[in-house]
Every structure is written in C-alpha cells, then in structure tokens.
XYZ file of C-alpha atoms in Angstrom:
580
model
C -27.973 -30.830 15.456
C -24.514 -32.119 14.564
C -22.028 -29.524 15.788
C -20.122 -29.835 12.507
C -23.185 -28.377 10.758
C -22.600 -25.019 12.456
C -21.215 -22.361 10.112
C -17.444 -22.059 9.931
C -15.830 -18.986 11.439
C -15.716 -16.433 8.615
C -12.675 -14.458 7.536
C -13.568 -10.741 7.729
C -13.496 -8.558 4.627
C -10.060 -6.924 4.564
C -11.131 -3.393 3.587
C -13.931 -3.394 6.145
C -11.575 -4.724 8.799
C -9.061 -1.945 8.137
C -11.882 0.589 8.231
C -12.952 -0.621 11.694
C -9.318 -0.480 12.813
C -9.057 3.164 11.780
C -12.396 4.027 13.379
C -11.148 2.504 16.632
C -7.906 4.464 16.466
C -9.423 7.836 15.638
C -10.451 8.928 19.165
C -7.162 7.696 20.671
C -4.648 9.543 18.480
C -3.740 13.110 17.557
C -4.477 14.343 14.024
C -0.845 13.803 12.997
C -0.616 10.333 14.567
C -3.878 9.282 12.951
C -2.785 10.508 9.502
C 0.401 8.428 9.753
C -1.500 5.362 10.965
C -4.001 5.704 8.111
C -1.216 5.826 5.515
C 0.380 2.655 6.925
C -2.957 0.801 7.168
C -4.141 1.688 3.656
C -0.781 0.716 2.148
C -1.022 -2.630 3.944
C -4.584 -3.174 2.710
C -3.627 -2.764 -0.950
C -0.267 -4.577 -0.866
C 1.038 -7.119 1.646
C -2.301 -7.339 3.416
C -4.116 -8.370 0.248
C -1.681 -11.259 -0.334
C -1.857 -12.417 3.299
C -5.644 -12.131 3.292
C -5.859 -14.309 0.187
C -3.710 -16.939 1.875
C -5.865 -16.789 4.998
C -9.005 -17.378 2.892
C -7.318 -20.350 1.252
C -6.236 -21.770 4.620
C -9.701 -21.224 6.126
C -11.377 -23.147 3.289
C -8.869 -25.993 3.589
C -9.700 -26.744 7.237
C -13.443 -25.937 7.279
C -15.499 -26.359 9.380
C -12.585 -26.137 11.849
C -11.759 -22.608 12.986
C -8.762 -20.953 11.364
C -8.378 -18.941 14.575
C -8.508 -21.759 17.136
C -4.768 -22.606 17.151
C -3.987 -18.921 17.741
C -6.663 -18.622 20.455
C -5.158 -21.509 22.398
C -1.588 -20.416 21.790
C -2.312 -17.091 23.507
C -2.718 -19.005 26.757
C -0.218 -21.798 26.078
C 2.652 -19.385 25.403
C 2.067 -17.187 28.475
C 5.065 -17.644 30.755
C 3.857 -15.818 33.865
C 1.816 -17.572 36.589
C -1.599 -18.426 35.135
C -3.480 -16.841 38.035
C -1.919 -13.489 37.140
C -2.383 -13.550 33.358
C -5.012 -16.050 32.247
C -7.317 -17.483 34.886
C -10.591 -15.809 35.818
C -12.739 -16.067 38.927
C -16.468 -16.641 39.276
C -17.887 -16.228 42.773
C -21.392 -17.638 42.901
C -24.353 -16.236 44.756
C -25.461 -18.346 47.717
C -27.938 -20.924 46.339
C -31.306 -21.008 48.075
C -31.173 -24.771 48.676
C -27.894 -24.618 50.613
C -29.547 -24.182 54.017
C -30.876 -27.761 53.840
C -27.401 -29.262 54.126
C -24.334 -29.016 56.305
C -20.954 -28.039 54.866
C -19.734 -31.505 53.845
C -23.162 -32.616 52.597
C -23.311 -29.542 50.362
C -19.795 -30.202 49.044
C -20.622 -33.864 48.395
C -23.748 -32.907 46.432
C -21.664 -30.463 44.387
C -19.136 -33.193 43.509
C -21.868 -35.746 42.770
C -23.698 -33.292 40.489
C -20.439 -32.412 38.706
C -19.966 -36.147 38.071
C -23.406 -36.270 36.444
C -22.462 -33.288 34.299
C -19.199 -34.973 33.302
C -21.027 -38.126 32.152
C -23.450 -36.018 30.106
C -20.441 -34.614 28.249
C -18.798 -38.050 27.874
C -22.005 -39.629 26.530
C -22.981 -36.617 24.393
C -26.281 -36.121 26.224
C -25.707 -32.548 27.388
C -28.736 -30.465 26.267
C -28.049 -28.225 23.308
C -26.833 -24.729 24.035
C -28.625 -21.963 22.128
C -29.196 -18.221 22.127
C -32.598 -17.063 20.867
C -33.011 -20.365 18.987
C -29.585 -20.047 17.377
C -27.563 -23.197 18.178
C -24.175 -22.538 19.740
C -20.932 -24.453 19.581
C -20.361 -26.829 22.495
C -16.905 -28.119 21.565
C -15.321 -26.267 24.496
C -17.099 -28.578 26.937
C -14.835 -31.458 25.931
C -12.071 -29.767 27.901
C -14.123 -29.055 31.024
C -13.370 -32.201 33.048
C -10.988 -34.472 31.169
C -8.201 -32.109 30.261
C -5.492 -30.055 31.889
C -2.788 -27.558 31.043
C 0.675 -29.082 31.495
C 3.621 -26.670 31.677
C 6.401 -27.046 29.109
C 9.355 -24.913 28.136
C 8.323 -22.040 25.805
C 4.842 -23.442 25.134
C 2.540 -25.423 27.413
C 0.406 -28.359 26.311
C -3.309 -28.738 26.809
C -3.737 -32.472 27.227
C -6.969 -34.454 26.834
C -7.534 -37.789 28.527
C -10.008 -40.536 27.741
C -13.386 -40.918 29.454
C -13.954 -42.383 32.944
C -11.500 -45.208 32.213
C -8.763 -42.594 32.767
C -10.561 -39.689 34.436
C -12.687 -40.887 37.325
C -11.653 -38.975 40.461
C -11.660 -35.414 41.730
C -8.986 -33.770 43.852
C -9.433 -32.286 47.306
C -7.185 -29.782 49.075
C -7.591 -29.316 52.811
C -5.091 -27.639 55.130
C -2.483 -27.807 52.374
C -2.805 -31.561 51.953
C -4.082 -33.220 48.801
C -6.290 -36.253 48.240
C -8.325 -37.815 45.448
C -11.829 -39.216 45.827
C -13.073 -41.667 43.241
C -16.289 -40.304 41.766
C -17.046 -42.832 39.014
C -16.538 -46.590 39.248
C -15.247 -48.981 36.566
C -18.759 -49.415 35.139
C -19.289 -45.694 34.704
C -21.571 -45.279 37.726
C -21.304 -42.292 40.062
C -20.730 -42.882 43.740
C -23.612 -41.513 45.820
C -23.353 -38.160 47.513
C -23.408 -39.992 50.839
C -20.371 -42.081 49.846
C -18.595 -38.888 48.828
C -19.573 -37.177 52.087
C -18.017 -39.992 54.116
C -14.767 -39.630 52.184
C -14.835 -35.872 52.781
C -15.380 -36.515 56.486
C -12.243 -38.633 56.613
C -10.281 -35.798 54.989
C -11.826 -33.220 57.312
C -10.806 -35.169 60.405
C -7.485 -36.520 59.123
C -4.814 -36.017 61.765
C -2.294 -38.384 60.193
C 1.195 -37.742 58.885
C 0.106 -37.132 55.285
C 2.638 -34.678 53.832
C 1.745 -31.069 53.112
C 1.290 -30.290 49.420
C 4.094 -27.768 48.987
C 4.401 -29.060 45.402
C 1.225 -27.168 44.480
C 3.235 -23.912 44.404
C 4.550 -25.140 41.039
C 1.342 -23.946 39.355
C 2.201 -20.427 40.511
C 5.822 -20.503 39.353
C 5.368 -19.503 35.735
C 5.416 -22.198 33.090
C 9.122 -22.347 32.214
C 10.206 -22.684 35.840
C 7.349 -25.082 36.607
C 8.261 -27.307 33.646
C 11.885 -27.449 34.743
C 11.061 -28.391 38.342
C 8.306 -30.862 37.440
C 10.753 -32.679 35.162
C 13.260 -32.860 38.015
C 10.693 -33.953 40.607
C 9.230 -36.610 38.295
C 12.570 -38.340 37.922
C 11.399 -40.110 41.074
C 8.899 -42.731 39.733
C 6.492 -42.284 42.654
C 6.372 -38.540 41.968
C 5.708 -39.130 38.269
C 2.783 -41.345 39.233
C 1.436 -38.721 41.657
C 1.696 -35.963 39.029
C -0.190 -38.157 36.551
C -2.963 -38.591 39.120
C -3.148 -34.823 39.716
C -3.341 -34.141 35.970
C -6.150 -36.672 35.528
C -8.438 -35.299 38.219
C -11.777 -34.101 36.830
C -11.733 -30.954 38.940
C -10.333 -29.846 42.280
C -12.285 -28.853 45.384
C -10.696 -26.853 48.195
C -12.177 -27.169 51.669
C -11.571 -24.232 53.985
C -12.363 -23.122 57.512
C -13.099 -19.594 56.239
C -16.353 -18.001 55.141
C -16.318 -16.174 51.804
C -16.412 -12.830 53.635
C -13.193 -13.638 55.498
C -11.015 -13.945 52.402
C -10.253 -10.844 50.305
C -11.306 -10.966 46.673
C -7.697 -10.621 45.502
C -6.719 -13.726 47.487
C -9.514 -15.694 45.855
C -8.143 -15.013 42.383
C -4.397 -14.772 42.702
C -2.944 -13.983 46.112
C -3.416 -17.306 47.892
C -0.529 -19.771 47.597
C -2.106 -22.645 49.522
C -4.610 -25.262 48.422
C -4.639 -24.565 44.691
C -3.483 -26.287 41.505
C -4.188 -23.555 38.981
C -3.823 -25.588 35.756
C -7.260 -27.257 35.927
C -10.292 -25.802 34.091
C -12.261 -25.994 37.354
C -10.706 -25.299 40.769
C -13.582 -24.820 43.223
C -13.318 -23.409 46.737
C -16.285 -24.180 48.979
C -16.483 -21.748 51.897
C -18.048 -22.518 55.268
C -21.084 -20.364 54.415
C -21.470 -22.556 51.256
C -20.538 -19.821 48.806
C -18.388 -21.264 46.004
C -15.701 -19.696 43.858
C -14.530 -21.168 40.555
C -10.946 -20.355 39.561
C -11.009 -21.189 35.844
C -7.991 -21.943 33.679
C -8.778 -20.192 30.391
C -7.015 -22.120 27.599
C -10.024 -24.051 26.392
C -13.201 -22.619 27.881
C -14.633 -19.104 28.062
C -16.925 -17.527 30.620
C -20.200 -17.911 28.703
C -19.662 -21.664 28.371
C -18.680 -21.983 32.015
C -21.851 -20.190 33.040
C -23.898 -22.688 31.027
C -22.239 -25.609 32.833
C -22.480 -23.978 36.262
C -26.179 -23.222 35.731
C -26.711 -26.881 34.910
C -24.614 -27.924 37.907
C -26.708 -25.784 40.250
C -29.935 -27.193 38.816
C -28.716 -30.729 39.485
C -27.763 -29.731 43.025
C -31.164 -28.126 43.599
C -32.900 -31.267 42.279
C -30.835 -33.603 44.476
C -33.149 -36.235 45.967
C -30.652 -38.442 47.764
C -30.237 -38.864 51.493
C -27.442 -39.084 54.020
C -27.114 -42.008 56.417
C -24.391 -43.417 58.657
C -24.296 -46.848 57.052
C -23.145 -45.892 53.543
C -19.857 -47.094 52.120
C -17.049 -44.599 51.608
C -15.990 -43.539 48.119
C -12.374 -44.666 47.561
C -10.024 -42.051 49.026
C -6.295 -41.699 48.274
C -3.792 -39.321 49.903
C -1.383 -38.009 47.264
C 2.227 -37.458 48.280
C 5.384 -36.229 46.582
C 8.889 -37.063 47.761
C 10.729 -33.745 47.686
C 14.407 -33.326 48.406
C 15.545 -30.440 50.674
C 16.950 -28.468 47.689
C 13.604 -28.796 45.868
C 11.727 -27.694 48.986
C 13.984 -24.647 49.240
C 13.270 -23.751 45.615
C 9.522 -24.147 46.179
C 9.708 -21.887 49.229
C 11.541 -19.269 47.151
C 8.922 -19.536 44.386
C 6.158 -19.066 46.953
C 7.825 -15.989 48.418
C 8.418 -14.453 44.986
C 4.856 -15.155 43.890
C 3.435 -13.577 47.048
C 5.577 -10.504 46.444
C 4.406 -10.199 42.830
C 0.747 -10.901 43.560
C 0.709 -8.422 46.438
C 1.214 -5.648 43.886
C -2.222 -6.331 42.341
C -5.573 -5.812 44.019
C -9.293 -6.039 43.203
C -12.195 -3.904 44.397
C -15.833 -4.815 44.011
C -17.931 -1.905 42.748
C -21.702 -2.199 43.234
C -24.282 0.232 41.900
C -27.967 -0.250 42.683
C -30.959 1.375 40.963
C -29.366 1.678 37.556
C -32.528 2.996 35.895
C -32.260 0.228 33.301
C -35.984 0.638 32.598
C -35.397 4.260 31.606
C -32.394 3.283 29.452
C -34.481 0.745 27.560
C -37.459 3.120 27.318
C -35.207 5.561 25.458
C -34.145 2.672 23.163
C -30.566 2.923 24.370
C -28.250 -0.038 24.787
C -27.660 -1.006 28.430
C -24.157 -2.376 27.901
C -23.228 0.770 25.967
C -24.123 2.847 29.025
C -21.850 0.705 31.214
C -19.004 1.164 28.746
C -19.619 4.918 28.705
C -19.409 4.875 32.526
C -15.964 3.251 32.337
C -14.886 5.791 29.712
C -16.207 8.706 31.754
C -14.330 7.535 34.845
C -11.179 6.948 32.824
C -11.333 10.430 31.307
C -12.041 12.133 34.631
C -9.372 10.292 36.648
C -6.620 9.665 34.093
C -7.319 12.732 31.899
C -7.294 10.636 28.716
C -9.150 7.840 26.943
C -7.008 4.827 26.230
C -7.666 1.570 24.412
C -10.670 -0.210 25.907
C -11.291 -3.858 25.045
C -14.673 -5.580 25.253
C -15.117 -9.284 24.517
C -17.992 -10.488 22.321
C -19.037 -14.155 22.198
C -19.152 -15.768 18.726
C -20.056 -19.332 19.688
C -22.687 -19.462 16.931
C -19.746 -20.521 14.728
C -18.082 -23.904 14.927
C -15.185 -23.628 17.394
C -16.064 -19.951 17.803
C -14.840 -18.324 21.001
C -14.747 -14.542 21.202
C -14.406 -11.552 18.946
C -13.802 -8.149 20.492
C -14.369 -4.466 19.969
C -12.554 -1.304 20.925
C -15.440 0.326 22.708
C -14.134 3.918 22.624
C -15.640 5.529 19.526
C -15.600 9.107 18.320
C -19.236 9.341 19.376
C -18.653 7.922 22.882
C -15.511 10.042 23.395
C -17.425 13.194 22.486
C -20.356 12.219 24.716
C -18.348 11.497 27.887
C -16.252 14.643 27.389
C -19.409 16.736 26.983
C -21.018 15.078 30.019
C -17.899 15.751 32.086
C -17.848 19.407 30.979
C -21.540 20.027 31.675
C -22.939 20.450 28.157
C -26.687 21.275 27.743
C -29.118 18.395 28.352
C -30.559 18.396 24.834
C -27.101 18.195 23.303
C -26.109 15.413 25.697
C -29.264 13.473 24.971
C -28.577 13.536 21.229
C -24.928 12.604 21.728
C -25.860 9.698 24.007
C -28.248 8.313 21.397
C -25.589 8.539 18.688
C -22.942 6.907 20.890
C -25.327 4.093 21.844
C -26.168 3.424 18.179
C -22.470 3.260 17.333
C -21.841 0.812 20.174
C -24.709 -1.425 19.045
C -23.310 -1.406 15.508
C -19.859 -2.370 16.783
C -21.255 -5.302 18.764
C -23.340 -6.461 15.802
C -20.314 -6.336 13.497
C -18.233 -8.260 16.036
C -20.985 -10.885 16.313
C -20.623 -11.330 12.542
C -16.878 -11.587 13.199
C -15.864 -8.266 11.734
C -13.001 -8.025 14.204
C -9.717 -6.399 13.286
C -7.736 -7.796 16.248
C -8.581 -11.423 15.415
C -8.227 -10.801 11.677
C -4.802 -9.203 12.180
C -3.744 -12.231 14.237
C -4.663 -14.501 11.334
C -2.797 -12.299 8.863
C 0.278 -12.294 11.086
C 0.170 -16.094 11.278
C 0.004 -16.233 7.469
C 3.076 -13.982 7.288
C 5.008 -16.192 9.720
C 4.112 -19.369 7.811
C 3.988 -18.253 4.198
C 5.596 -14.792 4.038
C 8.573 -15.791 1.873
C 6.383 -17.940 -0.357
C 4.171 -14.872 -0.915
C 7.126 -12.595 -1.631
C 6.929 -10.856 1.754
C 10.337 -11.534 3.334
C 10.042 -8.814 5.977
C 7.255 -8.207 8.454
C 4.764 -5.663 7.034
C 5.166 -2.204 8.670
C 1.592 -2.319 9.993
C 2.547 -4.950 12.577
C 5.347 -2.804 14.015
C 3.520 0.518 13.779
C 3.103 2.435 17.063
C -0.599 2.949 16.337
C -1.051 -0.815 15.896
C 0.577 -1.351 19.303
C -1.771 1.239 20.804
C -4.797 -0.499 19.314
C -3.698 -3.928 20.547
C -2.857 -2.875 24.113
C -5.784 -3.587 26.422
C -5.290 -0.739 28.865
C -8.869 -1.172 30.053
C -9.828 -4.821 29.520
C -13.548 -5.411 30.058
C -15.785 -8.431 29.809
C -19.377 -9.022 30.832
C -21.533 -12.060 31.534
C -24.678 -9.954 31.177
C -27.647 -10.431 33.500
C -26.376 -13.456 35.439
C -27.998 -13.749 38.894
C -26.016 -16.871 39.821
C -22.715 -14.934 39.725
C -21.893 -12.412 42.433
C -18.432 -11.550 41.136
C -16.593 -12.043 37.832
C -12.923 -11.070 38.092
C -9.632 -11.318 36.230
C -6.233 -9.652 36.493
C -5.212 -6.547 34.506
C -4.007 -7.417 31.011
C -1.615 -4.510 30.385
C 1.035 -3.104 32.754
C -0.565 -0.244 34.650
C -3.958 -1.154 33.209
C -7.308 -2.196 34.671
C -9.347 -5.369 34.343
C -13.117 -5.011 34.710
C -15.398 -8.040 34.822
C -19.032 -7.120 35.296
C -22.464 -8.681 35.661
C -25.931 -7.327 36.321
C -28.626 -8.576 38.647
C -31.651 -6.913 37.099
C -31.196 -3.237 38.123
C -27.851 -3.750 39.866
C -24.322 -3.556 38.436
C -21.518 -5.567 40.068
C -18.046 -4.884 38.664
C -14.753 -6.349 39.872
C -11.995 -3.839 39.082
C -8.461 -5.247 39.201
C -5.517 -2.856 39.290
C -1.933 -2.369 40.383
C -1.731 -1.148 43.979
C 0.335 1.861 42.950
C -2.931 3.167 41.450
C -4.939 2.672 44.637
C -5.773 6.371 45.083
C -6.869 6.632 41.458
C -9.121 3.584 41.814
C -10.953 5.226 44.705
C -11.489 8.242 42.443
C -12.459 5.925 39.566
C -15.297 4.462 41.657
C -16.475 7.939 42.681
C -16.450 8.915 39.002
C -18.600 5.883 38.163
C -21.114 6.983 40.780
C -21.055 10.494 39.345
C -21.708 9.163 35.834
C -24.754 7.161 36.902
C -26.206 10.146 38.784
C -25.773 12.314 35.689
C -27.171 9.570 33.441
C -30.343 9.288 35.531
C -30.844 13.053 35.395
C -30.338 12.947 31.645
C -32.950 10.214 31.252
C -35.542 11.848 33.512
C-alpha cells in the first residue's frame, strides 16, 4: 500500500491524557504532593491546556498525513549537545549467525557489505518488502535515512542531512587500526560490486603498511556537537579536508575491522568507551569481530530499534542466502584512503577532547544480566502479560535496593501511523507498586496472586492505550510546542504552571529508562546509556525462555547494581513459586 494511506498520528484526548498523567504520578508522590499536582493539572486542562490542545488539533489537520510530532522527535536528538554515544546512540550486538563458519573473517565482512548494498538498493528503488505486524501495515519512512543520511554537527542544533541515491552515496567506510578508507560498493550504473571484489579491497586494507595517516579526526564525533561543529568548520577551511569530510558524510555505513574477538572487548567499550575507529554520526556503524560477531552502534535521530531489527533481519537473510564465490582472479572494488591535514594546534585539541571523553565515559558502565528458565509458559498459562512481569522485576529490584519507586519509562512502538515512532508509558502503577511491595514484604500467596493479576491487567491497558497514542509525555510535548509558537496569539503570554511544576518534572525524568525488542533471537545484547543523572538504562530482549538485559549505570552505583541483579534473581524465584 501507499505509505501515505496509513492513518495520521492522532492527537490524544486532553482530559484522558491528563487522567493518565495523574495515574502515573499517583504511586510516585505523597498524598500532599499528589493533591497539589492534581490541582495544577486540572486547572491546565480546563484553561490554557484547552486552548493549546485546540491549536494542536488545528496544526495536526493542516499537515496530515505528516506527523505533528515528528519535528519534535527529531529535535530531541538534534539539540543534544553531549557526545552522541553517551546520550543518543544505542548498541545492538548480534548473535553469531550459523552460516558464519563457512567463511573466513574478510569473506564474512565482504558478504555483509555486499548484502547491505543490496538492502540499500531495495530502499532506493522502493522494492523493500512491506513491514507489518499481525497484518497491520507499518510505516517504513524511517528507512530512507538508513544509508543515505547522516547527522552533521552544528552550533545549538545539528542537521540530519539526506543525500541522493547511488549517484551521491555509493561507498562504505572502513576503519582499521585507526586509519580510514572508503570502498566503492555501487558503480555508476547502480550495480553492486561482488563480494569477492569487496574482499580484495578489504585485504589491501588489512595488509596496508603504508604511511596513510591515522584518523585522529574521528574523535570529533565524541566531542559534543557544539565543539565538534566549531572544529569541523576550522578543519574544513582547508579545501582537501572539506572534500574528505564530504566523503565521510556520504558513506552508506561504516565497518570497523578489529583484531579482537567480541569477548575481548567490554560491553561498555562497545557502546561508548572506545575512542578509536568510530564515526558516531552514521545510522549504522558496524564492528565485525574476529569471531564474526557484529555490533551495530546506531545513531538514533531518524531510526528506532524496531525498524533497525527489520533491516538487520533482512540483511542476515541475504547473507545466509549468499551464493557467490571467492577466487584470486577477481578485480578489486575501488579503494580510497581518506586523509585530513591537521595542524599541530588542532591535533592538540583533538588529543584533549579524547582524554576528556575517556574520563567522562569511564564514569558509566554496563552489565549484562541473563536469566534462564523464566517460566514464560506458566506466565502465559495464568493469562498474565510477560512484559509486565519483566517490568515488575525492575520495580521490585528498584524498591529493594533504592528503597523507593521512581519514574520508570517504557517505549512503545506506534509505527502503524504514518511517520509514527514511539509512544511511552510510565510503567509504575498503583497496582504494580502495591504488588512489588507486598511481594518484598512476604504477603500471603493468594493475596499476591490476585495483586499480580490486577497489576498485569493495568500494564496491558497502559500498553494498549499507548499503542492508540494515548501518551501524556508526547501530548505534553506537542502542547508545549504550541505554547512556544502561538502562546501570545492564544492569549497565553507566560508558560502554563503545569510545565514548571515539580510533579511534571518528576513524571518526565526517566530515572529508569527501559526499552525492549521483545523475543528477538538475532540480538544478544541491546544497550543504551542512562538517560537521567544517577539513573539506569535497561535494554532487554528475550530468547524464548531467557531474558537478556543490558543495565547501564554510573560507576558510583556499582555496589547497588550488584544488589540490583541479586534482587532480580530473587524476584524471578518468588514469581515461579507464586505461579506453581
């Protein structure tokens, strides 16, 4: 179907949205705090909020089927000033594919690049198979930014720049031993170079002992956007450097070759601690380890995890179906070393940026929590929601270790709408808070069983509402945008008190930021940095009856994170007893 035929992203009902806001606040605040927050929210709903909501409805209708939220969604990432690996990018570490044993390291990497080229041409020519969930067609507009776009740092607000098809974007980048090259993947007629041609180019890189300069310039993508923009402008005053930066920006994706196996590099280094062999502004930066495990470091401005998983699944299928061969008489795909001329003062600044980044990144760590035998069959047999039980585990551990429940964010995909990305819920409910507290305090089994059922039902209802885009956080963002653009026109010269209320700040702070890719066997680890200072980031997937969660945290909380994992184990033991 024509993507423009998908339904437009709806604007939530204002009263219902405020109601969900208050329900999310209730278990997080004292009686007095909640009463004050309720007064502020209800006043907003019947006064300034009503006027802003009306303007948002008008604006939404004027741009349909385009999403009224899309500019805000992108601006979240484009206005972040910190290094993207610490605030926006996310990591997908893939499971070892079964076909990998048939190929050596460079053959495997060449097949990956060749298959990605096929995927790119499917997007360019609009032949990518339709994406759907249970026969519901999903929006595929995000794929346009997968290979022919890049984030470019600018002062105050970055730009996400799209290039034309293979007439402009035809090569992929390769880092090896902190040197950078491009390999042409698609020729002038739109044909992909064979995997064997690509392998020969990779061999030349692998055995290059020439004087090609080290890519110290790549540290710019870890500098934070304002500083990066300033230095890139200075560096690109040299015409040759401007040309090199243009080439980097127009790469389809970047592959990093390494002498390490995936087990030899800590998970934290894979996401944000490494300062070598990365240009973090591309949607796809792929590290291929010697054991042929791949990690994807994904820039997040334009494409979310669910869409990336769709593309990676298709990539792996193409790799598995590869029917080419490798011979010694093939031509070599065109290979270009990329150099920048950097003055000593610039090199000193880059060295200082690298040192500062390493210092900052060293304060954040990630642990991989794995729990086997989750008794998912028993959860489903009791008609409970599996994801709800995972969220209750995180809440239980939070309550036991930190002695309080704080705002917990869970993303919900809404790609059934045109240009839909994600809604979200605040997964702590009164029902879940009461259940985990009772479980922690050893309440009777019958009481716990009833409370678990009620909490699961509430979680399912929250997810369903979010799927229909009843989402206060996104709605409030739209209302705030309407105030900034049209406040005076609407007779609202000052920011409504709701937006500066302490309870609103509590609701919007993602102390525990969680996101799941569901049952995704191709992904071994899904990780991202904490969103709030002192908070936790939890990306999680399941492999049938196994939970794999990557928990990111600030190292000052290391002792608590050990306890947090023990508390998760304790929850699952208690849950199994409860379900038996």
